[in-house]
Short mmCIF file of C-alpha atoms in Angstrom, two decimals:
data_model
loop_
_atom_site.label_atom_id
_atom_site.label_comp_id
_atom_site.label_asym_id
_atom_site.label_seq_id
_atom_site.Cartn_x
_atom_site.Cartn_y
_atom_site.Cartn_z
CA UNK A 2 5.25 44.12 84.32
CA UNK A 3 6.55 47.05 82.60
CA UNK A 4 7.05 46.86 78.79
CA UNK A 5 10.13 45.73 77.64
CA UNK A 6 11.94 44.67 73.81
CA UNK A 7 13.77 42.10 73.08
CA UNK A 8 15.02 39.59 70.50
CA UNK A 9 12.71 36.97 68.78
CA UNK A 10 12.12 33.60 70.31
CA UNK A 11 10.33 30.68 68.79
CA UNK A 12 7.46 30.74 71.63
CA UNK A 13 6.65 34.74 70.45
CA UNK A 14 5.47 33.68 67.35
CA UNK A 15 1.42 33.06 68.40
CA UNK A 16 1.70 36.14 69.78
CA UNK A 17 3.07 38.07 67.05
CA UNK A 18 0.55 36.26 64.55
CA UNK A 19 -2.37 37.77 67.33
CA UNK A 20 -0.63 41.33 66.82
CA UNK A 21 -0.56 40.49 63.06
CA UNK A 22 -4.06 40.26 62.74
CA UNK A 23 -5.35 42.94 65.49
CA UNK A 24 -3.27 45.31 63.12
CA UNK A 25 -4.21 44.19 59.67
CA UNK A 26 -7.07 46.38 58.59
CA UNK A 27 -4.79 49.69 58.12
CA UNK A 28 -3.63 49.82 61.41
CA UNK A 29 -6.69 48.16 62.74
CA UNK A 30 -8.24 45.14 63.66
CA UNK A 31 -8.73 42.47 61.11
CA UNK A 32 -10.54 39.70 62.85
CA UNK A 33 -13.78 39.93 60.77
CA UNK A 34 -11.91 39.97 57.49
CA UNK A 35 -10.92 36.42 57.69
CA UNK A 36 -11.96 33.16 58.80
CA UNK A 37 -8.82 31.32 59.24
CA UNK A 38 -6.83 33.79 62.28
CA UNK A 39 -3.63 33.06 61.06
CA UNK A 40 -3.69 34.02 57.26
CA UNK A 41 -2.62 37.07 57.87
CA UNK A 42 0.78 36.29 60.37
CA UNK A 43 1.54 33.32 57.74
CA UNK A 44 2.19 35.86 54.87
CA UNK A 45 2.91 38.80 56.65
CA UNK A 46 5.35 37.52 59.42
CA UNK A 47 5.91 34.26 60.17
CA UNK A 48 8.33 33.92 57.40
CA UNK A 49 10.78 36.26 58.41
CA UNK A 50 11.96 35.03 62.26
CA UNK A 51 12.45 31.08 60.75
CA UNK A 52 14.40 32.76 57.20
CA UNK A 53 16.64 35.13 59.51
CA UNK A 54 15.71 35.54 63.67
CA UNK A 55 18.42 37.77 64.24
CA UNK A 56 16.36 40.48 62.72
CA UNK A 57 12.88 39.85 64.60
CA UNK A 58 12.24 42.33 68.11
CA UNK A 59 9.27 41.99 70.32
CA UNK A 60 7.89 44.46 72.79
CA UNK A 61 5.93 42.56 75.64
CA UNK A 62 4.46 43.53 78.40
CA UNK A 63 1.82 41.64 81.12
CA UNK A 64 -0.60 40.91 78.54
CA UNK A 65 2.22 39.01 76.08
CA UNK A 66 3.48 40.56 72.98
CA UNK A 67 2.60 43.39 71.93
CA UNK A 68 4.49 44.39 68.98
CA UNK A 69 7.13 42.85 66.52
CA UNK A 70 9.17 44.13 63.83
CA UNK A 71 10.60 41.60 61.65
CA UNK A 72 12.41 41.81 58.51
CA UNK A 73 14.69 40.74 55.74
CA UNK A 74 18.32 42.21 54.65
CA UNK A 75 18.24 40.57 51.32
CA UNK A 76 14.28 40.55 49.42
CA UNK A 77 14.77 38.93 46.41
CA UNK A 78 17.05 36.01 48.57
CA UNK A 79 14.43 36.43 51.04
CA UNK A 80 11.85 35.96 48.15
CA UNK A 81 13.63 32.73 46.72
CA UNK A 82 14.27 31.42 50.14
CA UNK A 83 10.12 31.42 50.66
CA UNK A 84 9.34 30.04 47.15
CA UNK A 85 11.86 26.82 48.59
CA UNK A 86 10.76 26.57 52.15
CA UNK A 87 7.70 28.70 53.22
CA UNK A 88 5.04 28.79 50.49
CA UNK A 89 4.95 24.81 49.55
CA UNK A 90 3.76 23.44 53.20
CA UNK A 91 1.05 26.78 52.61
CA UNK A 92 0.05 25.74 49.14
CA UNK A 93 -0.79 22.49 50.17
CA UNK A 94 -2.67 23.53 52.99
CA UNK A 95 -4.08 26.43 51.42
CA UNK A 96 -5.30 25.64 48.06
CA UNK A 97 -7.22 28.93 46.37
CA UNK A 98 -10.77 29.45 46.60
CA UNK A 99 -13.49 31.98 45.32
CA UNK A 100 -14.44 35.34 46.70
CA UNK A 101 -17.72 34.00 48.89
CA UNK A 102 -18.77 37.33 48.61
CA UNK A 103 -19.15 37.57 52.25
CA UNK A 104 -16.59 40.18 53.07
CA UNK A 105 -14.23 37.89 53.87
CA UNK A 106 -10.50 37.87 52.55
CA UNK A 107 -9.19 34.66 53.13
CA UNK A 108 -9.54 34.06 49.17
CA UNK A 109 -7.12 37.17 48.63
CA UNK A 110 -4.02 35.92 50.88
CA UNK A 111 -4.94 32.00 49.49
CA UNK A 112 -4.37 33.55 46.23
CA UNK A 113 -0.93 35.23 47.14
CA UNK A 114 0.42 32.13 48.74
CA UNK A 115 0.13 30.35 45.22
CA UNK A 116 1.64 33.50 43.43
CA UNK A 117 3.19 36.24 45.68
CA UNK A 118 4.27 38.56 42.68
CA UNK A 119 6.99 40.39 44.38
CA UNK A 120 7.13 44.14 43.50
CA UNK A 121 10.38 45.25 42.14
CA UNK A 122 13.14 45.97 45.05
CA UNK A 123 14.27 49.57 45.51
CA UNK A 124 18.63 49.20 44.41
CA UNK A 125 18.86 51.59 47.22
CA UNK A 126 16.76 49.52 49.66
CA UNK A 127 16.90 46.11 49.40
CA UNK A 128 15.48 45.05 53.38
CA UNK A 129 12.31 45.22 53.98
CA UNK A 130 10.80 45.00 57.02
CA UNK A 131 6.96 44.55 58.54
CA UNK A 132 6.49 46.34 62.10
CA UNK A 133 2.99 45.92 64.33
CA UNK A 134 2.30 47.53 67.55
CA UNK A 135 -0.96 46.87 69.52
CA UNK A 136 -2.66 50.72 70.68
CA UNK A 137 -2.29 48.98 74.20
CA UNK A 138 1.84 50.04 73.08
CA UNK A 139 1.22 52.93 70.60
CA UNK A 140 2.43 56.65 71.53
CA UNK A 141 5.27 55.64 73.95
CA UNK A 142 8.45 55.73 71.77
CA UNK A 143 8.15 51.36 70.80
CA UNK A 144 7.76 52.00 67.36
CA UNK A 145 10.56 54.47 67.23
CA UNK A 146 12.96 51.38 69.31
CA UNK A 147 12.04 49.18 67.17
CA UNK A 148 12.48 50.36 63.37
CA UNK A 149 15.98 51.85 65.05
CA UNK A 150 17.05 48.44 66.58
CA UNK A 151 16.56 46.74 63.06
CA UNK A 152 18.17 49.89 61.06
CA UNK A 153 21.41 49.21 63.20
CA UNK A 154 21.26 45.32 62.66
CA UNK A 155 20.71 45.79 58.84
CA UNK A 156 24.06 48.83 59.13
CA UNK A 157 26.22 46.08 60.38
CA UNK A 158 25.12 43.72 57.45
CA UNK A 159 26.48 46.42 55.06
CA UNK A 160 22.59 47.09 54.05
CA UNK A 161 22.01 50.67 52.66
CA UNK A 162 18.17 51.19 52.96
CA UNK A 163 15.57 49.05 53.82
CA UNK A 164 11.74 49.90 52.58
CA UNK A 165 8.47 48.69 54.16
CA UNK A 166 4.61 49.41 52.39
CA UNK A 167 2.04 51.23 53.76
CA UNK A 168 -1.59 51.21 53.37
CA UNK A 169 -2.45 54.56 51.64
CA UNK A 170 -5.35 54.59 53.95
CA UNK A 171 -3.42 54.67 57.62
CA UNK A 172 -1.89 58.16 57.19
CA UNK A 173 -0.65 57.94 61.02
CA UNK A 174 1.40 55.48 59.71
CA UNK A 175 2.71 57.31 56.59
CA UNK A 176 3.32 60.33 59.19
CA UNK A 177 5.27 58.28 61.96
CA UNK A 178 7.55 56.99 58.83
CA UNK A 179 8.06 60.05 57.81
CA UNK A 180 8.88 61.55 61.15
CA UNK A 181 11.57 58.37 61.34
CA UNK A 182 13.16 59.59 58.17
CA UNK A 183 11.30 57.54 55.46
CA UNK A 184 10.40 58.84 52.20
CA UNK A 185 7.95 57.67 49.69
CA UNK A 186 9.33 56.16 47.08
CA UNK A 187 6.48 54.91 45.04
CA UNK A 188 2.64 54.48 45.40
CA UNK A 189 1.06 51.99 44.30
CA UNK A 190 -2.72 51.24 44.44
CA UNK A 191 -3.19 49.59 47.64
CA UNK A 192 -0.64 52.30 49.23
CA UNK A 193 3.06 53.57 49.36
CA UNK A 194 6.25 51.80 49.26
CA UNK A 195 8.15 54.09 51.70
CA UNK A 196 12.43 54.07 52.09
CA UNK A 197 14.71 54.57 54.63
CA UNK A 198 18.26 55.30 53.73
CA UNK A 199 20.84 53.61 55.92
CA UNK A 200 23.82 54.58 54.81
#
């Protein structure tokens, strides 16, 4: 089966959380970080298809998904709409716990479930968007398909720039932004808040 994107449905989403974590070390794979597999896609993604599907892709191929990008026109409605319906079920399931000191991170994401502290919203950019793409997919223009599918659904909504962070550590990342027509905007200490102007 040759590779192939398309829109989000529900039955993606253990795939996507897979992709989520085999991507969540700067680019790579996460697994030993944290006990509990699905930290990570819980924060990071799983939000976004249930608060607004229409702006979720998947690449997939033989082997399942591959990639995602999902995002948000709106982040501070996107923000509210979590603190409502996404983080309660996670605080109760997820209550916070100590560093164990084992080089596990599960402690870190626990503790940004019970307090996300948004960063302040670009008022040129207020989408954001996540994207994750497997090496398997890497290199043969999926990426590219992706962030432009989403750019043209967020256009339609009226949107004028959407940002995304980047870990300051994965400069392929920061490049292939760049090369897409991002710019950084701000840099923080855990990376770059990078913006795409879609007007």
């Amino acid at each position: 089966m040759t590779a192939s994107m398309r829109p989000f449905h529900p039955s993606d989403l253990p795939g996507m959380y897979r992709v989520c974590l085999l991507t969540g070390a700067a680019g790579q794979d996460a697994t030993p970080l944290y006990r509990d597999p699905d930290l990570l896609g819980h924060v990071y993604c799983g939000p976004y298809p249930v608060a607004d599907p229409g702006l979720t892709s998947v690449v997939v191929d033989d082997e399942g998904v591959g990639g995602y990008v999902v995002a948000t026109a709106d982040t501070e409605a996107f923000a509210a709409w979590c603190e409502r319906a996404w983080w309660p079920v996670l605080r109760a399931r997820y209550p916070r716990v100590v560093d164990p000191r084992d080089g596990t991170e599960d402690h870190v994401l626990r503790a940004l479930v019970h307090d996300p502290a948004p960063a302040p919203v670009p008022a040129s950019a207020p989408a954001h968007l996540h994207i994750d793409l497997l090496p398997r997919l890497q290199g043969q223009g999926w990426g590219r398909r992706l962030i432009e599918g989403v750019a043209d659904s967020l256009r339609s909504r009226g949107v004028p720039g959407v940002h995304l962070g980047v870990d300051g550590r994965n400069t392929r990342a920061v490049a292939f932004y760049e090369h897409l027509g991002f710019r950084r905007d701000e840099t923080f200490e855990w990376g770059h808040r990078m913006v795409l102007d879609l007007d």
